[in-house]
Amino acid sequence: MSDATTQAPVSGGQQKISKIHETIIRIAGNSQDGIQAIGGFLARLAGRSEQDVMTFMTIPSTISGGPSIFQVRIGSGEVLSAGDEADMLLCFYQHSYEDHISSLKLGGIVLYDSDHVTPKPEWQDNYRHVGVSISSLTVEAIGGTGRDKGKNIYSLGLLAKIFDLNVEKLTMLVTERFTGKDPSVVQNALACFNAGYNHSLDNLLKTYQFYASEKLDRHQVVMNGNEALGYGLIAAGVRFGAGYPITPWSDIMELLRRELPKYGGMFIQCEDEIASISMALGGSYAGRVAVTGSSGPGISLKTEALGWAVMAEMPLVIVDVQRGGPSTGMPTSIEQSDLNIVCFGGHGDSPRVVIAPSSVEDCFHTAIEAVNVARKYSTPVIILTDQAIATRIEAFEEPNLEKLCQDISPDLAPVSDHKPYDLTANDGVTRHIAPGTRVASGKYPIVTGLEHDELGHPTGSSKLHTAMTAKRRNKLRKLALELPMPKTYGPNEGQILLVSWGSSQGPIREAVDRARSVGEAISGLHIKYINPLPNGLDEIFKGFRHIFVVELNDEGLYGYGQLAGVLRARYCDARIRGINKSDGLPWKVKEILERARTLASGK
Amino acid sequence: MSELAIPFQTLPRTGGNLTHITVPPLPDAERKGLTKKEIAADHPTWCPGCGDFSVLALYFKLIEKRKLHHEKVTTIAGIGCSSRFPYFVQAHGAHFIHGRALPFASGVSLSRPDLHVFVFGGDGDAFSIGGNHFSHTARKNIKMTYVVMDNWVYGLTKKQTSPTSPLGFKSKTDTWGAVDQPINPMKQAISAGATFVARTTHTNPNHVLQMMEAAMDHDGFSFVECLSECIEFYEGAFDASNPRKGGTFTTVPADHDVTDEIAAYKLSGEPFPGHFGIFYKATRPTKNANEAGVNRAAMSKTGGMKDWQILQKTFDRLK
Ligand SMILES: Cc1ncc(C[n+]2csc(CCOP(=O)(O)OP(=O)(O)O)c2C)c(N)n1
Ligand code: SF4
Ligand SMILES: [Mg+2]
């Protein structure tokens, strides 16, 4: 909110209005307070107001209780990350207040529930404190049931007042959200909202108003990364899948289980992750690219069957929503430490495809691309996403579904003859025929994990093993030729190149913007296609003195993270170094820049 | 953003949804049944005298007798001597990984109601590494026929104790004789909820064929335990059930009620050689049917809409 420019007196009120481009609000309470709901409403509203929005949340891994936060950043321009420091902290309890004051920028506003929070005198100078007895006023608003359920909606009303939000749209969102439940629920929610909105907010100095956003051609949709990925798979034509629950992957399987039947498809909950990938492979074999997925522990279990998919050249999409590992690790924390397992996990030489989406919107398109790659190259494709993208909510331009939705149903037309592993095929790529396809020659294919001849029958021939190994490798080299070269963010020459993958794209871009604004020659490079890598990255590297790969994983035994290791192996370039961390939190822009400057200065 | 680097490639396709696959009409609708020669593929790699040969021969016979066409049959297996099966059959087939043939076959069965799905495998594949999948495929009643060629030993890996090896069996991993209580496949199948449970032995070809045929006709998960001697590592294991070796082959008593779970369980507990035949058969909706029901209900609300329109409706709610 620091970029407040004009100030105009509010008619009739004592507060001034300050125009802002964006704001970052952190809401802190306990997990049962419905904090996610406030964030969700704000994000939805931003989407409907053509504003950009990004959120970040932490949920405790225990089911009930425990501190929880939701941070939402709303802006009239492009929002690249959930933000380093908040402009406002809305806190429900003393612990929320004390634990999160450090995330507030100097001069920021603490909006606290005076029923539960006693402000500290020593913090009064640095932050503007605004107390509202949120709990008791909520109880009063809904007629005194003695329960403060609804204080999240009451707070939403307060925020609507402070930021001059569109009350009509918010009222509609609240109504939509609770419709279908007991009518009194909607009534109570609106009562809470209105009570909050009509609070006088006496000790607030000013209220805020967003600059108008540019008009967009298409409407915005608002969802989190897991939803975008799930719907992307549906758009891609996937109609069969199997999985086993694990946070944060479960959302995707729940979505597919719920949605696929509408399209005549099905998603099966299996007894474990091995069964899941096996069943999905059965579905793919039966004729249509299927999906399975998991998070760390489940991905480990799937590796043997993944090797079969490579050997049998069976298309499949595997989603890995990364979380903190190894083992059960940090189930609800953010980490990018599965790159090695998805690229290399398993025995034998087993090349496969790995694509990492960079944002919620990108999840949708990556899902479609993954299916297309799987079909075209008859290969397993891993979509490597992470907890940060999975749970954060973004608004993005609605995709053109009529154009994007694809039909990938199997072709069962008879063929004259068929060799699944034809070594002389024009493009060197296997195309399976699904069971049910009649082969006029009377010779039927076997798909197999044993090394095989062209018909899929086992062979011990070293010549064939060499030829087939090359076949499986070469098709992915071919794919590499087709992959678009990533472009630098900022000029393609300079001092420092910050290389990112996955959810770090936003923070890196913001870091580049910030550094450039003070004259530093820093650019960014985001890598989406992780395995195979597109060719020619070394050309980009040439333009920079330092290449820092920024990853949310450990610096490892040799001082650089997992993607950095791959890039060093690929390009033998010792200038490639790592900026890594494993605190389970997304990157702060400040953190990236400080680390990059220190590393570049050789300290 | 919406420009895809790897765009969709058009391939000829059949259309339709997953539970209602439309198969193109065959050029010659009047096709004759297959001969044994047309069904046989690679010459089996089994040791001469291995019991698995007769199971294969009877599978051919079943295809012949029931006039199944090549493309309508899918043969799936895990890993083991017995699991080599798909290579020997001239039909679509998949040789999957050790112990996981059932979930793989489930994927085929659930998405392709037009196919006959047969799974063949060994006792280790079924009850050791694949034990959990056995239980879940049975309880879900996923439509397929599963023939376990039980030789009471690990054949492919050359004579280790299997989960069905009897106490005292001297293997390379129990040189002093097996010490662990073996699994009883019939009890296992009944208690897991299999809806068709039968037992046969490779030395009685007619009976094997009869059991396989009944299993194939069962609408649900049908399980057949077929004793199949490993001549190499467990010679004579089943002599007591072979009249030619002085044993007795006794079929299930005529008054046995196949719908009586307790009676079936009791029958399973008989000491070797026990009985042969159908122990248990129940009618319960298959998962295939249940899922089709879910789909019918869901599609009755979206019926007639194109896929992108259904998705559009969902997106409209996310604005
Ligand atoms: C994951 C894995 N573990 C172990 C093996 C080695 N292995 C192959 S077959 C087999 C046991 C085979 O016994 P059974 O299933 O009874 O089949 P049989 O050979 O007796 O017909 C084992 C342990 C393997 N292929 N994969
Ligand atoms: S080792 Fe035993 S089971 Fe395997 S082929 Fe030989 S006889 Fe048959
Ligand atoms: Mg065996």
Coordinates of C-alpha atoms in Angstrom, one line a residue, chain A residues 105-108 122-129:
Chain A
K105 CA 5.8 -3.8 7.2
L106 CA 6.7 -0.8 9.3
G107 CA 3.8 1.5 9.6
G108 CA 1.4 -1.3 8.6
E122 CA 6.3 -1.3 22.5
W123 CA 4.7 -2.1 19.1
Q124 CA 2.4 0.9 19.2
D125 CA 5.0 3.3 17.5
N126 CA 5.8 1.0 14.6
Y127 CA 2.4 -0.2 13.6
R128 CA -1.0 1.4 13.6
H129 CA -3.3 -0.6 15.9

